[in-house]
CSV table of C-alpha atoms and ligand atoms in Angstrom, one decimal:
chain,number,residue,atom,x,y,z
A,81,MET,CA,0.0,0.0,0.0
A,82,HIS,CA,1.6,3.3,-1.2
A,83,PRO,CA,0.5,6.9,-0.8
A,84,GLU,CA,-0.6,8.4,-4.1
A,85,LEU,CA,-1.7,11.9,-3.2
A,86,LEU,CA,0.0,14.7,-1.3
A,87,ILE,CA,-2.0,17.2,0.7
A,88,ALA,CA,-0.3,20.5,1.7
A,89,ARG,CA,-2.0,22.7,4.2
A,90,PHE,CA,-1.4,26.4,4.3
A,91,GLY,CA,-0.2,28.6,7.1
A,92,GLU,CA,-3.3,29.8,8.9
A,93,LEU,CA,-2.4,33.5,8.9
A,94,TRP,CA,-2.9,34.2,5.3
A,95,LEU,CA,-6.0,32.0,4.7
A,96,LYS,CA,-8.5,34.6,5.7
A,97,GLY,CA,-7.3,37.8,3.9
A,98,ALA,CA,-8.6,39.2,0.8
A,99,ASN,CA,-5.4,38.3,-1.0
A,100,ARG,CA,-6.0,34.6,-0.6
A,101,SER,CA,-6.5,33.7,-4.3
A,102,GLN,CA,-3.4,35.7,-5.2
A,103,PHE,CA,-1.5,33.7,-2.6
A,104,THR,CA,-2.7,30.3,-3.8
A,105,VAL,CA,-2.0,31.1,-7.4
A,106,ARG,CA,1.5,32.1,-6.5
A,107,LEU,CA,2.0,29.1,-4.3
A,108,THR,CA,0.9,26.8,-7.0
A,109,ARG,CA,3.2,28.4,-9.5
A,110,ASN,CA,6.1,28.1,-7.0
A,111,VAL,CA,5.4,24.4,-6.3
A,112,LYS,CA,5.2,23.7,-10.1
A,113,GLY,CA,8.6,25.2,-10.6
A,114,ALA,CA,10.2,23.4,-7.7
A,115,LEU,CA,8.7,20.1,-8.8
A,116,ALA,CA,10.2,20.5,-12.2
A,117,ALA,CA,13.6,21.5,-10.7
A,118,ALA,CA,13.4,18.3,-8.6
A,119,GLY,CA,12.7,16.2,-11.7
A,120,VAL,CA,9.1,15.5,-10.9
A,121,HIS,CA,7.1,15.9,-14.0
A,122,GLY,CA,3.4,15.5,-14.9
A,123,ALA,CA,2.0,16.0,-11.4
A,124,LYS,CA,-1.6,17.3,-11.2
A,125,LEU,CA,-2.0,20.3,-8.9
A,126,ARG,CA,-5.3,21.7,-7.5
A,127,VAL,CA,-6.3,24.1,-4.7
A,128,ASP,CA,-9.5,23.3,-2.9
A,129,GLU,CA,-10.8,23.3,0.6
A,130,ALA,CA,-7.9,25.4,1.8
A,131,ARG,CA,-5.4,22.8,0.7
A,132,LEU,CA,-3.1,22.2,-2.2
A,133,PHE,CA,-3.5,18.7,-3.6
A,134,VAL,CA,-0.6,17.3,-5.6
A,135,GLU,CA,-1.0,14.1,-7.4
A,136,PRO,CA,2.2,12.8,-8.9
A,137,ALA,CA,2.1,10.9,-12.2
A,138,THR,CA,3.4,7.8,-10.4
A,139,PRO,CA,3.6,6.8,-6.7
A,140,ASP,CA,7.4,6.6,-7.2
A,141,ASP,CA,7.5,10.4,-7.4
A,142,VAL,CA,5.7,10.8,-4.0
A,143,PRO,CA,8.9,11.0,-1.8
A,144,ALA,CA,10.5,13.7,-4.1
A,145,ALA,CA,7.3,15.6,-4.3
A,146,PHE,CA,6.9,15.4,-0.5
A,147,ALA,CA,10.4,16.9,0.0
A,148,VAL,CA,9.6,19.8,-2.4
A,149,LEU,CA,6.4,20.6,-0.5
A,150,ARG,CA,8.1,20.4,2.9
A,151,GLU,CA,10.6,23.0,1.7
A,152,THR,CA,8.2,25.4,0.0
A,153,PRO,CA,7.4,28.6,1.9
A,154,GLY,CA,3.7,29.0,2.6
A,155,ILE,CA,3.1,25.4,3.5
A,156,ALA,CA,2.5,24.6,7.1
A,157,ASN,CA,2.4,20.8,6.8
A,158,VAL,CA,2.3,17.9,4.3
A,159,SER,CA,0.6,14.5,4.3
A,160,ALA,CA,1.2,11.6,1.9
A,161,CYS,CA,-2.3,10.2,1.5
A,162,VAL,CA,-4.2,7.2,0.3
A,163,ARG,CA,-7.7,7.9,-1.0
A,164,VAL,CA,-10.5,6.0,0.6
A,165,GLU,CA,-14.1,5.4,0.0
A,166,LYS,CA,-16.2,7.9,2.1
A,167,ARG,CA,-17.3,5.3,4.6
A,168,LEU,CA,-16.2,4.9,8.3
A,169,GLU,CA,-15.4,1.2,8.0
A,170,ALA,CA,-13.3,1.7,4.9
A,171,LEU,CA,-11.4,4.5,6.6
A,172,ALA,CA,-10.5,2.3,9.5
A,173,THR,CA,-9.5,-0.7,7.5
A,174,THR,CA,-7.3,1.3,5.1
A,175,ALA,CA,-5.7,3.2,8.0
A,176,ALA,CA,-4.8,0.0,9.7
A,177,ALA,CA,-3.2,-1.5,6.6
A,178,LEU,CA,-1.4,1.7,5.9
A,179,ALA,CA,0.0,2.0,9.5
A,180,ARG,CA,1.3,-1.6,9.2
A,181,ALA,CA,2.9,-0.9,5.8
A,182,THR,CA,4.4,2.5,6.8
A,183,TRP,CA,5.4,2.4,10.5
A,184,THR,CA,8.0,-0.3,10.1
A,185,GLU,CA,10.4,1.1,12.7
A,186,ALA,CA,10.7,-0.1,16.4
A,187,PRO,CA,7.4,0.6,18.2
A,188,THR,CA,7.1,4.2,19.4
A,189,THR,CA,4.3,6.6,20.3
A,190,TRP,CA,1.4,7.5,18.0
A,191,VAL,CA,-2.0,9.2,17.8
A,192,CYS,CA,-4.9,9.3,15.4
A,193,ARG,CA,-6.4,12.6,14.4
A,194,ALA,CA,-9.5,13.1,12.3
A,195,ARG,CA,-11.0,16.1,10.6
A,196,ARG,CA,-14.4,16.2,9.1
A,197,ILE,CA,-14.7,19.1,6.7
A,198,ASP,CA,-17.8,17.5,5.0
A,199,LYS,CA,-20.5,18.0,7.6
A,200,ALA,CA,-22.8,15.7,5.7
A,201,PHE,CA,-20.6,12.8,6.6
A,202,PRO,CA,-22.6,10.9,9.3
A,203,GLN,CA,-20.0,10.4,12.0
A,204,ASN,CA,-18.3,13.3,13.7
A,205,ALA,CA,-14.5,13.7,14.1
A,206,PRO,CA,-14.2,12.2,17.7
A,207,LEU,CA,-16.1,9.2,16.6
A,208,ILE,CA,-14.0,8.8,13.4
A,209,GLU,CA,-10.9,9.1,15.6
A,210,ARG,CA,-12.0,6.5,18.1
A,211,THR,CA,-13.1,4.0,15.4
A,212,VAL,CA,-10.0,4.3,13.3
A,213,ALA,CA,-7.6,4.4,16.3
A,214,GLU,CA,-9.1,1.1,17.5
A,215,GLN,CA,-8.4,-0.7,14.3
A,216,VAL,CA,-5.0,0.8,13.8
A,217,GLY,CA,-4.1,-0.1,17.4
A,218,LEU,CA,-5.1,-3.7,16.8
A,219,ALA,CA,-3.0,-3.7,13.6
A,220,ILE,CA,0.2,-2.3,15.0
A,221,GLY,CA,0.1,-4.0,18.4
A,222,ASP,CA,0.3,-3.0,22.1
A,223,ALA,CA,4.0,-2.1,21.9
A,224,TRP,CA,2.9,1.1,20.2
A,225,LYS,CA,1.7,3.6,22.9
A,226,VAL,CA,-0.9,6.3,22.3
A,227,ASP,CA,0.5,9.7,23.1
A,228,LEU,CA,-1.9,12.6,22.7
A,229,ARG,CA,0.6,15.4,23.3
A,230,THR,CA,3.9,14.6,21.5
A,231,PRO,CA,3.4,11.5,19.4
A,232,LYS,CA,6.2,10.4,17.1
A,233,ARG,CA,3.7,9.2,14.5
A,234,THR,CA,0.2,10.5,13.5
A,235,MET,CA,-2.5,8.8,11.5
A,236,TYR,CA,-4.5,11.6,9.8
A,237,VAL,CA,-8.0,11.0,8.6
A,238,GLU,CA,-9.6,13.7,6.5
A,239,VAL,CA,-13.1,13.6,5.3
A,240,LEU,CA,-13.3,16.3,2.7
A,241,ARG,CA,-16.2,17.3,0.5
A,242,GLU,CA,-14.9,15.6,-2.6
A,243,MET,CA,-13.0,12.7,-1.1
A,244,ALA,CA,-11.7,11.0,2.0
A,245,CYS,CA,-8.2,10.0,2.8
A,246,VAL,CA,-5.8,8.6,5.4
A,247,ALA,CA,-2.2,9.5,5.9
A,248,ALA,CA,0.5,7.7,7.9
A,249,TRP,CA,3.3,10.0,6.8
A,250,ASN,CA,3.0,13.6,7.9
A,251,GLU,CA,5.6,16.3,8.4
A,252,ASP,CA,5.7,20.0,9.2
A,253,GLY,CA,6.6,22.3,6.3
A,254,ILE,CA,8.7,25.4,6.8
A,255,GLY,CA,5.6,27.7,7.1
A,256,GLY,CA,5.9,31.3,6.1
A,257,LEU,CA,4.4,32.9,3.0
A,258,PRO,CA,4.6,32.0,-0.7
A,259,VAL,CA,7.6,33.5,-2.4
A,260,GLY,CA,6.6,36.5,-4.4
A,261,THR,CA,3.7,37.7,-2.3
A,262,ALA,CA,5.8,40.3,-0.5
A,263,GLY,CA,7.5,41.9,-3.5
A,264,ARG,CA,10.9,41.8,-5.0
A,265,THR,CA,14.0,42.2,-2.9
A,266,LEU,CA,17.7,42.5,-3.9
A,267,LEU,CA,20.0,40.2,-1.9
A,268,LEU,CA,23.7,41.2,-1.6
A,269,LEU,CA,25.0,37.7,-2.1
A,270,SER,CA,28.6,36.8,-1.2
A,271,GLY,CA,30.0,33.3,-1.2
A,272,GLY,CA,29.9,33.1,2.6
A,273,LEU,CA,27.6,31.4,5.0
A,274,ASP,CA,25.4,34.2,6.0
A,275,SER,CA,24.0,35.9,3.0
A,276,PRO,CA,22.4,32.8,1.5
A,277,VAL,CA,20.6,32.1,4.8
A,278,ALA,CA,19.5,35.7,5.0
A,279,GLY,CA,18.1,35.4,1.4
A,280,TYR,CA,16.3,32.2,2.3
A,281,LEU,CA,14.7,33.8,5.4
A,282,ALA,CA,13.5,36.7,3.2
A,283,GLN,CA,12.0,34.2,0.7
A,284,LYS,CA,10.3,32.5,3.6
A,285,ARG,CA,8.4,35.7,4.4
A,286,GLY,CA,7.3,36.1,0.8
A,287,CYS,CA,10.2,38.1,-0.8
A,288,GLU,CA,11.1,37.2,-4.4
A,289,LEU,CA,14.9,37.6,-4.7
A,290,GLU,CA,17.3,38.9,-7.2
A,291,ALA,CA,20.9,38.9,-6.2
A,292,VAL,CA,23.9,41.1,-6.7
A,293,TYR,CA,27.5,39.9,-6.3
A,294,PHE,CA,30.5,42.2,-6.3
A,295,HIS,CA,33.4,40.6,-8.0
A,296,SER,CA,37.0,41.7,-8.3
A,297,PRO,CA,38.9,40.0,-11.0
A,298,PRO,CA,41.8,39.3,-11.2
A,299,PHE,CA,42.4,39.6,-7.4
A,300,ILE,CA,39.4,37.3,-6.7
A,301,ALA,CA,39.4,34.0,-8.5
A,302,GLU,CA,36.6,32.8,-10.8
A,303,ALA,CA,36.0,30.1,-8.3
A,304,SER,CA,34.4,32.6,-6.0
A,305,ARG,CA,32.0,33.7,-8.7
A,306,GLU,CA,31.2,30.1,-9.4
A,307,LYS,CA,30.5,29.5,-5.8
A,308,VAL,CA,28.1,32.5,-5.7
A,309,THR,CA,26.4,31.2,-8.9
A,310,ALA,CA,25.9,27.8,-7.2
A,311,LEU,CA,24.4,29.5,-4.1
A,312,ALA,CA,22.1,31.6,-6.3
A,313,ARG,CA,20.9,28.4,-8.1
A,314,ILE,CA,20.0,26.8,-4.7
A,315,LEU,CA,18.0,29.9,-3.7
A,316,GLY,CA,16.5,30.0,-7.1
A,317,THR,CA,14.8,26.6,-6.8
A,318,ARG,CA,12.2,28.1,-4.4
A,319,GLN,CA,11.1,30.7,-6.9
A,320,GLY,CA,11.6,29.1,-10.4
A,321,GLY,CA,15.1,30.6,-10.9
A,322,LEU,CA,16.9,33.8,-9.8
A,323,ALA,CA,18.6,36.7,-11.6
A,324,LEU,CA,22.2,37.1,-10.4
A,325,HIS,CA,23.8,40.5,-11.2
A,326,VAL,CA,27.6,40.4,-11.2
A,327,VAL,CA,29.1,43.8,-10.7
A,328,HIS,CA,32.8,44.4,-11.4
A,329,PHE,CA,34.2,46.0,-8.3
A,330,THR,CA,38.0,46.0,-9.1
A,331,GLU,CA,38.3,49.6,-10.1
A,332,ILE,CA,36.5,50.9,-7.0
A,333,GLN,CA,38.7,48.8,-4.7
A,334,GLU,CA,41.9,50.0,-6.4
A,335,ALA,CA,40.7,53.6,-6.2
A,336,ILE,CA,40.0,53.3,-2.5
A,337,HIS,CA,43.3,51.5,-1.9
A,338,THR,CA,45.2,54.2,-3.7
A,339,SER,CA,43.6,57.3,-2.3
A,340,CYS,CA,41.9,56.7,1.0
A,341,ASP,CA,42.9,56.1,4.6
A,342,PRO,CA,43.4,52.3,5.0
A,343,LYS,CA,41.5,52.2,8.3
A,344,LEU,CA,38.3,53.0,6.3
A,345,THR,CA,38.8,50.5,3.5
A,346,VAL,CA,36.0,48.1,4.7
A,347,ILE,CA,33.6,50.9,5.3
A,348,LEU,CA,34.2,52.5,2.0
A,349,TYR,CA,33.9,49.2,0.1
A,350,ARG,CA,30.6,48.7,1.8
A,351,ARG,CA,29.3,52.2,1.1
A,352,PHE,CA,30.0,51.6,-2.6
A,353,MET,CA,28.2,48.2,-2.5
A,354,TYR,CA,25.1,49.9,-1.0
A,355,ARG,CA,25.1,52.8,-3.5
A,356,ILE,CA,25.3,50.3,-6.4
A,357,ALA,CA,22.8,47.9,-4.9
A,358,ASP,CA,20.4,50.7,-4.4
A,359,ALA,CA,20.7,51.9,-8.0
A,360,LEU,CA,20.3,48.3,-9.2
A,361,ALA,CA,17.2,47.9,-7.0
A,362,ASP,CA,15.7,51.0,-8.6
A,363,ARG,CA,16.2,49.6,-12.1
A,364,ARG,CA,14.9,46.1,-11.1
A,365,GLY,CA,11.9,47.4,-9.1
A,366,ALA,CA,13.1,45.9,-5.9
A,367,LEU,CA,11.4,47.3,-2.8
A,368,ALA,CA,14.2,46.4,-0.3
A,369,LEU,CA,17.8,45.2,0.0
A,370,CYS,CA,18.7,42.2,2.0
A,371,THR,CA,22.1,41.3,3.5
A,372,GLY,CA,23.6,38.7,5.8
A,373,GLU,CA,24.8,41.4,8.2
A,374,ASN,CA,24.7,40.7,11.9
A,375,LEU,CA,25.8,42.6,15.0
A,376,GLY,CA,29.3,41.8,15.9
A,377,GLN,CA,32.6,43.3,16.6
A,378,VAL,CA,34.0,43.2,13.1
A,379,ALA,CA,34.3,46.5,11.2
A,380,SER,CA,31.4,46.0,8.9
A,381,GLN,CA,29.0,45.0,11.7
A,382,THR,CA,28.9,47.6,14.4
A,383,LEU,CA,25.8,49.7,14.7
A,384,GLU,CA,27.9,52.8,14.0
A,385,ASN,CA,29.2,51.4,10.7
A,386,LEU,CA,25.9,49.8,9.7
A,387,SER,CA,24.3,53.3,10.0
A,388,LEU,CA,27.0,54.6,7.7
A,389,VAL,CA,25.8,52.3,4.9
A,390,ASP,CA,22.1,52.4,5.7
A,391,ARG,CA,21.8,56.1,4.9
A,392,LEU,CA,23.0,55.5,1.4
A,393,ALA,CA,20.0,53.4,0.3
A,394,ALA,CA,16.7,54.9,-0.6
A,395,ARG,CA,14.9,51.8,0.6
A,396,MET,CA,15.1,49.6,3.7
A,397,THR,CA,17.6,46.9,4.2
A,398,LEU,CA,16.3,43.6,5.5
A,399,ARG,CA,18.9,41.9,7.9
A,400,PRO,CA,17.1,38.8,8.9
A,401,LEU,CA,20.2,37.4,10.7
A,402,MET,CA,20.4,40.3,13.1
A,403,ALA,CA,19.1,38.4,16.0
A,404,PHE,CA,20.9,35.1,15.3
A,405,ASP,CA,24.0,33.5,16.8
A,406,LYS,CA,26.4,32.0,14.3
A,407,HIS,CA,25.4,28.4,15.2
A,408,GLU,CA,21.8,29.2,14.5
A,409,THR,CA,22.7,30.5,11.1
A,410,VAL,CA,24.9,27.4,10.4
A,411,ALA,CA,22.0,25.1,11.3
A,412,ILE,CA,19.7,26.8,8.7
A,413,ALA,CA,22.5,26.6,6.1
A,414,HIS,CA,22.6,22.9,6.7
A,415,ARG,CA,18.9,22.6,6.4
A,416,ILE,CA,18.6,24.5,3.1
A,417,GLY,CA,21.6,22.9,1.5
A,418,THR,CA,23.9,25.9,1.2
A,419,TYR,CA,26.4,24.9,3.9
A,420,GLU,CA,28.6,22.6,1.7
A,421,THR,CA,28.9,25.3,-1.0
A,422,SER,CA,29.5,28.2,1.4
A,423,ILE,CA,32.4,26.5,3.2
A,424,LEU,CA,34.3,25.8,0.0
A,425,PRO,CA,37.6,27.8,0.2
A,426,ALA,CA,37.3,31.0,-1.8
A,427,GLU,CA,38.1,34.6,-1.2
A,428,ASP,CA,35.6,37.5,-1.0
A,429,CYS,CA,36.5,41.0,-2.2
A,430,CYS,CA,35.8,42.4,1.3
A,431,THR,CA,39.1,41.0,2.4
A,432,LEU,CA,41.1,42.7,-0.4
A,433,PHE,CA,43.7,45.3,0.7
A,434,VAL,CA,42.2,45.3,4.2
A,435,PRO,CA,44.5,46.4,7.1
A,436,ARG,CA,44.8,44.3,10.2
A,437,HIS,CA,42.9,46.9,12.3
A,438,PRO,CA,40.0,48.5,10.3
A,439,ALA,CA,37.9,51.2,12.0
A,440,VAL,CA,35.0,49.7,13.9
A,441,ARG,CA,33.6,53.2,14.5
A,442,ALA,CA,34.1,56.1,12.1
A,443,PRO,CA,32.6,59.6,12.1
A,444,LEU,CA,30.6,60.3,9.0
A,445,SER,CA,32.5,63.5,8.4
A,446,PHE,CA,35.8,61.6,8.2
A,447,VAL,CA,34.2,59.0,5.9
A,448,GLU,CA,32.9,61.8,3.6
A,449,HIS,CA,36.2,63.5,3.6
A,450,GLN,CA,37.9,60.4,2.4
A,451,GLU,CA,35.3,59.9,-0.3
A,452,SER,CA,35.8,63.5,-1.5
A,453,LYS,CA,39.1,62.2,-2.9
A,454,LEU,CA,37.2,59.9,-5.2
A,455,ASP,CA,35.0,60.3,-8.3
A,456,VAL,CA,32.2,58.6,-6.5
A,457,ALA,CA,29.5,59.1,-9.2
A,458,GLY,CA,31.8,58.0,-12.0
A,459,LEU,CA,32.9,54.9,-10.2
A,460,VAL,CA,29.4,53.9,-9.4
A,461,GLU,CA,28.3,54.6,-13.0
A,462,ARG,CA,31.1,52.5,-14.5
A,463,ALA,CA,30.5,49.6,-12.0
A,464,LEU,CA,26.8,49.6,-12.9
A,465,ALA,CA,27.7,49.6,-16.6
A,466,SER,CA,29.9,46.5,-16.0
A,467,THR,CA,27.0,44.5,-14.7
A,468,GLU,CA,26.5,41.0,-16.2
A,469,THR,CA,23.2,39.3,-15.4
A,470,VAL,CA,22.9,35.5,-15.3
A,471,ARG,CA,19.7,33.6,-14.8
A,472,THR,CA,20.1,30.5,-12.7
B,23,ATP,P1,28.7,36.3,4.5
B,23,ATP,O1,28.9,35.0,5.3
B,23,ATP,O2,27.3,36.4,3.9
B,23,ATP,O3,29.8,36.4,3.5
B,23,ATP,P2,30.1,37.8,6.4
B,23,ATP,O4,29.9,37.3,7.8
B,23,ATP,O5,31.4,37.4,5.7
B,23,ATP,O6,28.8,37.5,5.5
B,23,ATP,P3,30.7,40.6,5.6
B,23,ATP,O7,31.8,40.1,4.9
B,23,ATP,O8,30.8,41.7,6.6
B,23,ATP,O9,30.1,39.4,6.6
B,23,ATP,O10,29.5,40.8,4.7
B,23,ATP,C1,28.2,41.2,5.2
B,23,ATP,C2,27.2,41.1,4.1
B,23,ATP,O11,27.6,42.0,3.0
B,23,ATP,C3,27.1,39.8,3.5
B,23,ATP,O12,26.3,38.9,4.2
B,23,ATP,C4,26.5,40.1,2.1
B,23,ATP,O13,25.1,40.3,2.2
B,23,ATP,C5,27.2,41.4,1.8
B,23,ATP,N1,28.4,41.1,1.0
B,23,ATP,C6,29.7,41.0,1.4
B,23,ATP,N2,30.5,40.8,0.4
B,23,ATP,C7,29.8,40.8,-0.8
B,23,ATP,C8,30.1,40.6,-2.2
B,23,ATP,N3,31.3,40.4,-2.6
B,23,ATP,N4,29.0,40.7,-3.0
B,23,ATP,C9,27.8,40.9,-2.6
B,23,ATP,N5,27.4,41.1,-1.3
B,23,ATP,C10,28.4,41.0,-0.4
B,24,MG,MG1,31.8,37.1,3.7
């Protein structure tokens, strides 16, 4: 007995609003794209009864489709279901057989939960639960203990208007909102650990990403650019691809190195990044910037220095990692599959020509005085003109 149909339930928050249909349309599109990227073709998708139904072309595709749904923002939980005739006895028999076939590990705790959406169905949810639980209990044996609070396994029974089903395989999704429902955001993507995680967290709240990477050939090897492209590709799977803008940063870095106080190198690099990103965001219709910045004691990440970059952008900058410790960020990087790529050895332009002790606090007047030695507008203009865009 194999599950044939997946049911994804939405986060409760956005179910009731007026934007609901816009959200479900977007979610369906995102899931279609992610299924294709995962090599699952020919699945049927349908939104009904506040659920997304996904019916893969063959039961063999169920595990891959399940993994896609679990990782798609906007989905609260997923069940792999077997359709059953809308009759109490049939629900109980099928649930019992399914539990035996699916729960093959050492006995642990379980529970049966039922929902009756179709109020015309003669038995109510508590009665369905009791009847199904009794037969499942008999099938799996006494070593399996019912635990109402924190069960390891759940048998879901759903009586919907159009069908009924049982599911022995259920997992939480990542929640959040469908990518694209919050508007476009430009992610400053380096090859490091932090910025891909920041981008993912913004996607999880509905932001559709484009990314900008500042590249400094020949000082920074092509390997760094390839790393960033690989990270962009991973982020892109959640939104059907992603535009990566590669901006050539070499001229700016050399100009700063030649003309400005070395203590300000990092701050000046970052001020140029923000100016360029903001201009790109204008052209691309992005409502916000997003970075992997955090609060720490390095030069780029003190509140003083962050405020020196903040004032250069006409739009807000999302910094989703602001409240996270490093180990929390690392855990997310593992979960979303960016960790292995992020830790590959490669340099970032932020380390180029940087002195041992950069300024962790710098007065704006001093920063502006250093910048007055540069042709800021010309440097920004030429960097923007150098932009190459790749679609991942
Ligand atoms: P990450 O792990 O994301 O590289 P980090 O801890 O190394 O971050 P910084 O080097 O100070 O911290 O960079 C802070 C943020 O600035 C990054 O998270 C990223 O959003 C942006 N950034 C840094 N370097 C680049 C770059 N070369 N191209 C685009 N964005 C960059
Ligand atoms: Mg970095």
